[in-house]
XYZ file of C-alpha atoms in Angstrom:
448
model
C 1.259 9.616 7.279
C -0.083 6.578 9.001
C 1.068 6.016 12.578
C 3.190 3.045 13.527
C 1.038 0.099 14.513
C 1.668 -1.201 18.003
C 0.498 -4.578 16.851
C 3.036 -4.504 14.029
C 5.957 -3.671 16.308
C 4.760 -6.272 18.805
C 4.802 -8.885 16.091
C 8.275 -7.762 15.120
C 9.491 -8.159 18.680
C 7.979 -11.591 19.068
C 9.387 -12.692 15.747
C 12.903 -12.128 17.030
C 12.232 -13.682 20.401
C 13.528 -17.057 19.269
C 16.706 -15.452 18.020
C 17.288 -13.706 21.333
C 16.762 -16.823 23.429
C 18.868 -18.917 21.108
C 21.629 -16.398 21.541
C 21.400 -16.727 25.313
C 21.516 -20.488 25.113
C 24.676 -20.272 23.065
C 26.117 -17.928 25.657
C 25.694 -20.457 28.465
C 26.403 -23.624 26.509
C 30.197 -23.521 26.679
C 31.216 -22.161 30.109
C 34.538 -23.960 30.080
C 35.573 -22.214 26.900
C 34.281 -18.915 28.191
C 36.399 -19.131 31.305
C 39.495 -19.219 29.161
C 38.647 -15.840 27.668
C 39.451 -12.621 29.408
C 36.889 -9.912 29.921
C 38.846 -7.441 27.885
C 38.182 -9.529 24.789
C 34.445 -8.970 24.971
C 34.659 -6.272 22.316
C 35.350 -9.024 19.784
C 31.836 -10.351 20.296
C 31.826 -12.487 23.432
C 30.326 -12.338 26.905
C 32.270 -11.398 30.011
C 32.242 -13.610 33.083
C 30.466 -10.901 35.048
C 27.774 -10.561 32.408
C 27.263 -14.343 32.225
C 26.760 -14.617 35.925
C 24.195 -11.837 36.008
C 22.426 -13.016 32.863
C 21.372 -16.387 34.283
C 18.318 -15.224 36.266
C 17.240 -12.843 33.509
C 17.507 -15.621 30.980
C 15.405 -17.976 33.076
C 12.714 -15.330 33.550
C 12.623 -14.545 29.837
C 12.450 -18.231 28.908
C 9.501 -18.666 31.259
C 7.708 -15.749 29.636
C 8.497 -17.073 26.173
C 7.193 -20.528 27.081
C 3.899 -19.008 28.225
C 3.665 -17.033 25.009
C 4.321 -20.189 22.979
C 1.480 -21.905 24.835
C -0.787 -18.974 24.027
C 0.061 -19.324 20.348
C -0.792 -23.035 20.386
C -4.114 -22.371 22.071
C -4.895 -19.668 19.520
C -4.032 -22.011 16.663
C -6.329 -24.623 18.176
C -9.197 -22.159 18.168
C -9.385 -21.734 21.938
C -9.430 -17.938 21.986
C -10.460 -17.522 25.623
C -7.704 -19.768 26.912
C -5.204 -18.143 24.531
C -6.043 -14.671 25.815
C -5.698 -15.826 29.407
C -2.325 -17.375 28.632
C -1.210 -14.169 26.888
C -1.967 -12.250 30.067
C 0.182 -14.741 31.981
C 2.953 -14.223 29.450
C 2.655 -10.456 29.770
C 2.898 -10.695 33.561
C 5.924 -12.938 33.209
C 7.657 -10.513 30.862
C 7.014 -7.652 33.259
C 8.345 -9.761 36.107
C 11.503 -10.336 34.076
C 11.995 -6.621 33.458
C 13.927 -5.722 36.670
C 16.460 -8.462 36.008
C 16.963 -7.335 32.425
C 17.344 -3.692 33.480
C 19.899 -4.730 36.083
C 21.779 -6.561 33.345
C 21.832 -3.544 31.028
C 24.697 -1.609 32.735
C 26.886 -4.695 32.481
C 26.473 -4.945 28.712
C 29.783 -3.816 27.199
C 30.389 -5.938 24.122
C 28.306 -5.837 20.973
C 26.811 -9.259 21.649
C 25.876 -8.229 25.172
C 24.202 -5.096 23.882
C 22.211 -7.111 21.329
C 21.082 -9.615 23.952
C 19.898 -6.936 26.372
C 18.284 -4.948 23.585
C 16.281 -7.899 22.310
C 15.117 -8.774 25.807
C 14.075 -5.161 26.295
C 12.300 -5.175 22.949
C 10.196 -8.199 23.873
C 9.253 -6.778 27.249
C 8.393 -3.350 25.854
C 6.287 -4.907 23.085
C 4.212 -6.903 25.553
C 3.606 -3.833 27.705
C 2.791 -1.534 24.755
C 5.729 0.683 25.695
C 6.702 2.421 22.459
C 9.442 4.485 24.084
C 10.906 1.277 25.456
C 10.694 -0.388 22.061
C 12.433 2.552 20.431
C 15.255 2.544 22.982
C 15.682 -1.213 22.598
C 15.847 -0.986 18.823
C 18.406 1.800 18.985
C 20.526 -0.241 21.409
C 20.446 -3.250 19.093
C 21.311 -1.212 16.002
C 24.074 0.735 17.736
C 25.759 -2.550 18.640
C 26.592 -3.271 15.016
C 25.837 -6.945 15.646
C 22.100 -7.151 14.969
C 20.872 -10.162 13.059
C 21.465 -9.160 9.402
C 18.083 -10.591 8.415
C 16.386 -8.194 10.846
C 18.201 -4.993 9.912
C 15.567 -3.838 7.435
C 12.746 -4.253 9.954
C 14.697 -2.923 12.949
C 15.758 0.231 11.126
C 12.257 0.729 9.751
C 10.587 0.661 13.152
C 13.331 2.739 14.769
C 12.804 5.300 12.026
C 9.037 5.117 12.384
C 9.201 5.839 16.096
C 11.536 8.783 15.459
C 9.137 10.021 12.778
C 6.237 9.902 15.217
C 8.300 11.949 17.651
C 8.963 14.470 14.850
C 12.682 13.776 15.142
C 13.104 13.909 11.387
C 16.925 13.775 11.176
C 16.934 10.550 13.195
C 13.981 9.213 11.204
C 15.845 9.868 7.963
C 18.929 8.076 9.269
C 17.060 4.907 10.224
C 14.610 4.834 7.335
C 17.399 5.305 4.788
C 19.207 2.376 6.406
C 16.004 0.333 6.264
C 15.810 0.900 2.505
C 19.448 -0.064 2.115
C 18.687 -3.335 3.872
C 15.799 -4.160 1.577
C 12.800 -2.850 3.495
C 10.073 -2.013 0.971
C 7.820 -0.051 3.312
C 10.207 2.715 4.318
C 10.153 4.914 1.230
C 6.902 6.839 1.828
C 7.791 7.672 5.432
C 11.335 8.566 4.408
C 9.975 10.941 1.770
C 7.779 12.666 4.312
C 10.587 12.850 6.882
C 12.596 14.840 4.344
C 9.586 17.028 3.530
C 8.650 17.653 7.163
C 12.277 18.242 8.029
C 12.530 21.088 5.537
C 14.469 19.175 2.865
C 11.702 19.518 0.277
C 13.789 18.998 -2.855
C 15.427 15.882 -1.399
C 11.988 14.588 -0.452
C 10.714 15.155 -3.983
C 13.745 13.384 -5.403
C 13.155 10.419 -3.110
C 9.449 10.343 -4.007
C 10.166 10.274 -7.740
C 12.778 7.552 -7.279
C 10.429 5.463 -5.128
C 7.573 5.813 -7.619
C 9.847 4.820 -10.504
C 11.202 1.849 -8.554
C 7.724 0.590 -7.735
C 6.656 1.023 -11.337
C 9.647 -1.003 -12.515
C 9.282 -3.789 -9.957
C 5.515 -4.066 -9.929
C 5.386 -3.372 -6.204
C 2.071 -1.927 -5.054
C 1.980 1.858 -5.057
C 1.092 3.855 -1.956
C -0.827 7.115 -2.186
C 1.449 8.728 0.419
C 4.155 8.932 -2.247
C 1.877 11.381 -4.082
C -0.152 13.014 -1.325
C 2.723 14.121 0.898
C 4.796 15.745 -1.880
C 1.664 17.449 -3.239
C 0.870 18.928 0.178
C 4.451 20.122 0.637
C 4.481 21.736 -2.803
C 1.109 23.353 -2.202
C 2.456 24.827 1.037
C 5.521 26.089 -0.839
C 3.285 27.550 -3.595
C 5.013 25.406 -6.208
C 1.800 24.553 -8.041
C 3.166 23.319 -11.389
C 5.230 20.683 -9.581
C 2.302 19.930 -7.277
C 0.172 18.880 -10.240
C 2.709 16.209 -11.167
C 1.865 14.392 -7.945
C -1.854 15.207 -8.001
C -2.165 13.635 -11.447
C 0.067 10.737 -10.467
C -2.149 9.965 -7.508
C -5.346 9.832 -9.552
C -3.585 7.662 -12.129
C -2.801 4.982 -9.544
C -5.731 5.629 -7.212
C -8.642 6.668 -9.473
C -11.211 7.072 -6.720
C -14.062 9.537 -7.061
C -12.581 11.638 -4.260
C -9.130 11.896 -5.838
C -10.649 12.495 -9.265
C -12.779 15.332 -7.973
C -9.804 16.906 -6.203
C -7.575 16.635 -9.281
C -10.100 18.153 -11.672
C -10.960 20.961 -9.259
C -7.278 21.833 -8.855
C -6.750 22.022 -12.611
C -9.928 24.104 -12.965
C -8.527 26.578 -10.424
C -5.354 26.895 -12.481
C -7.186 27.284 -15.807
C -8.014 30.974 -16.418
C -10.037 30.612 -19.622
C -13.684 29.651 -20.077
C -12.865 27.095 -22.783
C -10.374 25.302 -20.532
C -12.779 25.152 -17.585
C -15.500 23.878 -19.904
C -13.345 20.987 -21.145
C -12.635 19.992 -17.539
C -16.299 20.055 -16.589
C -17.002 17.955 -19.681
C -14.618 15.393 -18.228
C -16.261 15.651 -14.830
C -19.672 15.052 -16.390
C -18.448 12.196 -18.601
C -16.873 10.482 -15.596
C -19.997 10.874 -13.462
C -18.194 13.113 -10.999
C -20.518 16.116 -10.888
C -21.070 16.496 -7.149
C -23.244 19.456 -6.271
C -25.227 22.421 -7.537
C -22.046 24.431 -8.062
C -20.727 21.898 -10.589
C -23.972 21.822 -12.547
C -24.699 25.539 -12.486
C -21.129 26.329 -13.521
C -21.197 23.781 -16.351
C -24.499 25.103 -17.703
C -23.231 28.680 -17.411
C -19.936 28.037 -19.221
C -21.667 26.138 -22.020
C -24.109 29.006 -22.437
C -21.251 31.529 -22.494
C -19.584 29.535 -25.267
C -22.802 29.534 -27.332
C -23.644 25.873 -26.750
C -27.354 25.803 -25.847
C -27.896 22.050 -26.166
C -24.974 21.310 -23.870
C -26.126 23.940 -21.378
C -29.629 22.462 -21.319
C -28.230 18.951 -20.840
C -26.338 20.164 -17.765
C -29.499 21.800 -16.424
C -31.523 18.613 -16.882
C -28.825 16.547 -15.201
C -28.724 18.977 -12.282
C -32.413 18.475 -11.615
C -32.047 14.695 -11.384
C -28.694 14.403 -9.611
C -28.141 17.472 -7.426
C -29.840 18.934 -4.393
C -30.571 22.454 -5.601
C -31.082 25.468 -3.407
C -33.653 28.149 -4.180
C -31.044 30.396 -5.808
C -29.810 27.631 -8.093
C -33.356 26.692 -9.069
C -34.051 30.272 -10.137
C -30.735 30.617 -11.963
C -31.225 27.392 -13.903
C -34.848 28.196 -14.758
C -33.885 31.581 -16.206
C -30.966 30.103 -18.130
C -33.105 27.280 -19.456
C -35.572 29.702 -21.012
C -32.816 31.612 -22.798
C -31.045 28.490 -24.027
C -34.253 26.930 -25.343
C -34.895 30.076 -27.345
C -31.387 29.988 -28.727
C -31.582 26.300 -29.549
C -34.671 26.924 -31.655
C -32.493 28.724 -34.209
C -29.187 26.932 -33.563
C -30.230 23.659 -35.181
C -28.264 20.856 -36.780
C -29.784 21.776 -40.116
C -28.192 25.196 -39.918
C -24.695 23.738 -39.754
C -24.483 22.522 -43.343
C -23.718 26.020 -44.545
C -21.151 26.474 -41.794
C -19.273 23.397 -42.953
C -19.197 24.704 -46.512
C -17.912 28.067 -45.331
C -15.306 26.374 -43.150
C -13.863 24.432 -46.076
C -13.433 27.538 -48.201
C -12.172 29.806 -45.407
C -8.626 31.109 -45.366
C -8.066 29.962 -41.789
C -9.526 27.481 -39.330
C -11.737 29.749 -37.237
C -15.047 28.877 -38.884
C -14.138 25.185 -38.796
C -13.408 25.463 -35.081
C -16.748 27.127 -34.282
C -18.526 24.573 -36.470
C -16.796 21.773 -34.597
C -17.979 23.306 -31.329
C -21.522 23.410 -32.666
C -21.433 19.753 -33.685
C -19.999 18.813 -30.280
C -22.862 20.770 -28.727
C -25.296 18.465 -30.573
C -23.367 15.281 -29.637
C -22.342 14.731 -33.254
C -18.875 13.661 -32.286
C -17.553 12.355 -35.605
C -18.582 15.569 -37.380
C -17.073 17.643 -34.581
C -13.748 15.792 -34.799
C -13.661 16.303 -38.591
C -14.222 20.051 -38.271
C -11.590 20.388 -35.552
C -9.136 18.493 -37.725
C -9.926 20.821 -40.644
C -9.343 23.821 -38.383
C -6.017 22.373 -37.333
C -4.950 21.932 -40.953
C -5.980 25.466 -41.965
C -4.305 27.105 -38.971
C -4.991 30.326 -37.165
C -6.472 28.619 -34.103
C -4.711 27.370 -30.940
C -3.511 23.866 -31.833
C -3.565 22.770 -28.190
C -7.238 23.691 -27.868
C -8.045 21.895 -31.124
C -6.182 18.722 -30.176
C -7.964 18.746 -26.817
C -11.331 19.010 -28.540
C -10.403 16.351 -31.115
C -9.498 14.071 -28.204
C -12.795 14.790 -26.442
C -14.843 14.179 -29.576
C -13.042 10.898 -30.306
C -13.327 9.797 -26.684
C -17.052 10.492 -26.755
C -17.496 8.247 -29.806
C -15.438 5.448 -28.287
C -12.197 5.869 -30.232
C -9.885 5.496 -27.237
C -6.658 5.123 -29.225
C -7.408 8.089 -31.451
C -8.378 10.229 -28.482
C -5.167 9.388 -26.602
C -3.107 10.192 -29.691
C -4.748 13.623 -29.913
C -4.319 14.320 -26.198
C -0.642 13.354 -26.429
C -0.085 16.319 -28.765
C -1.348 18.871 -26.239
C 1.294 21.021 -24.563
C 1.390 24.264 -22.608
C -1.363 25.373 -20.203
C -3.755 22.731 -21.527
C -1.392 19.814 -20.932
C -2.916 18.871 -17.585
C -6.404 18.875 -19.111
C -5.234 16.404 -21.744
C -3.443 14.287 -19.134
C -6.583 14.020 -17.017
C -8.651 12.910 -20.016
C -5.958 10.337 -20.867
C -5.881 9.004 -17.315
C -9.655 8.696 -17.404
C -9.520 6.712 -20.640
C -6.913 4.383 -19.116
C -8.203 4.050 -15.565
C -11.784 5.248 -15.352
C -13.216 5.907 -11.898
C -13.006 3.167 -9.282
C -14.613 3.568 -5.930
């Protein structure tokens, strides 16, 4: 999870500076009226006489610092960066000079309004001195008062929760971040999810992640990969791999980078025990241009050879030589395999498949049609492969999920995106994630 930006919290503090000073001005604007009020009424939201008297010097010091900061902003806007930086240093010194007066005022703060005023002064000072602990304490003081500016509640709770999260105080982080969401903050959900996960409330974190993802989908708000990465890591740690894949696939759907694609395919490969399943995943990896190293290429050529697909095995070998840095062992392995597959390809020709198609049509079940479809796919005859797989599906006796996967691959390879997605949508069981990855690829491709 990304750390809380000091610049971001500094900007937050400065954004409320005007509110804090305006509040002080209002406090001193009507002394005659204030004198008519008794100190015991401060709980209703006013300032006691004692607090007013002590607040004067602190207010003057803070106004001086604010004025210097305003000058720095004007200089920055005018393009005078050197003068702006110098003026910022003056403002910082002024804020630090105001700190003792504000700290002396803090014990006198009894009412909610007094607590807010002190807290916002403390927030500004802490922001200028890069004091995160001070910022956190100031935010907590403001929020505990119950009188914070309603427009700032989302931001205040978010940063208070973020600081607690950084300190690994997950119960407190959850409290503040949940409040931030309630007050309309749109950045709190990912950190809130991880606070639940890190705090041991995994199921609640997963629930929050799913809700946040659905809400962003519905509203069109930009997705964040933390909503997928953090739950996936927690589920991996808990050895809940089926649920983990939900978030792994979701991440690559919204963030189809080469890195995330490679990770997603590799994870599904690890969970796929059969040669045919691994082969269909490596076909996707090759189609998407994601083959990364000699292991990918040697494995692909090996699996294709094991399935009796010499042309496909040789294609993987040729691609390995142009795209991968091969070690001596891989060079030898591929050379030996190449010789065997070339010999096999000499007899496993396209011309030999006419008889197989005839036999497939008259067979009692779909096994011959399936093997014939594989052979056509091996020769990149995708339309013929899809037709044979469809025939096998109609005759029965072969795993329908495998056949629908292969129909989808064949149609995808010939550019029939809609037909391929329709076939993949029919895949269930252990092959479902293979079909989902192919579908995501058809929809999103690889970006970056």
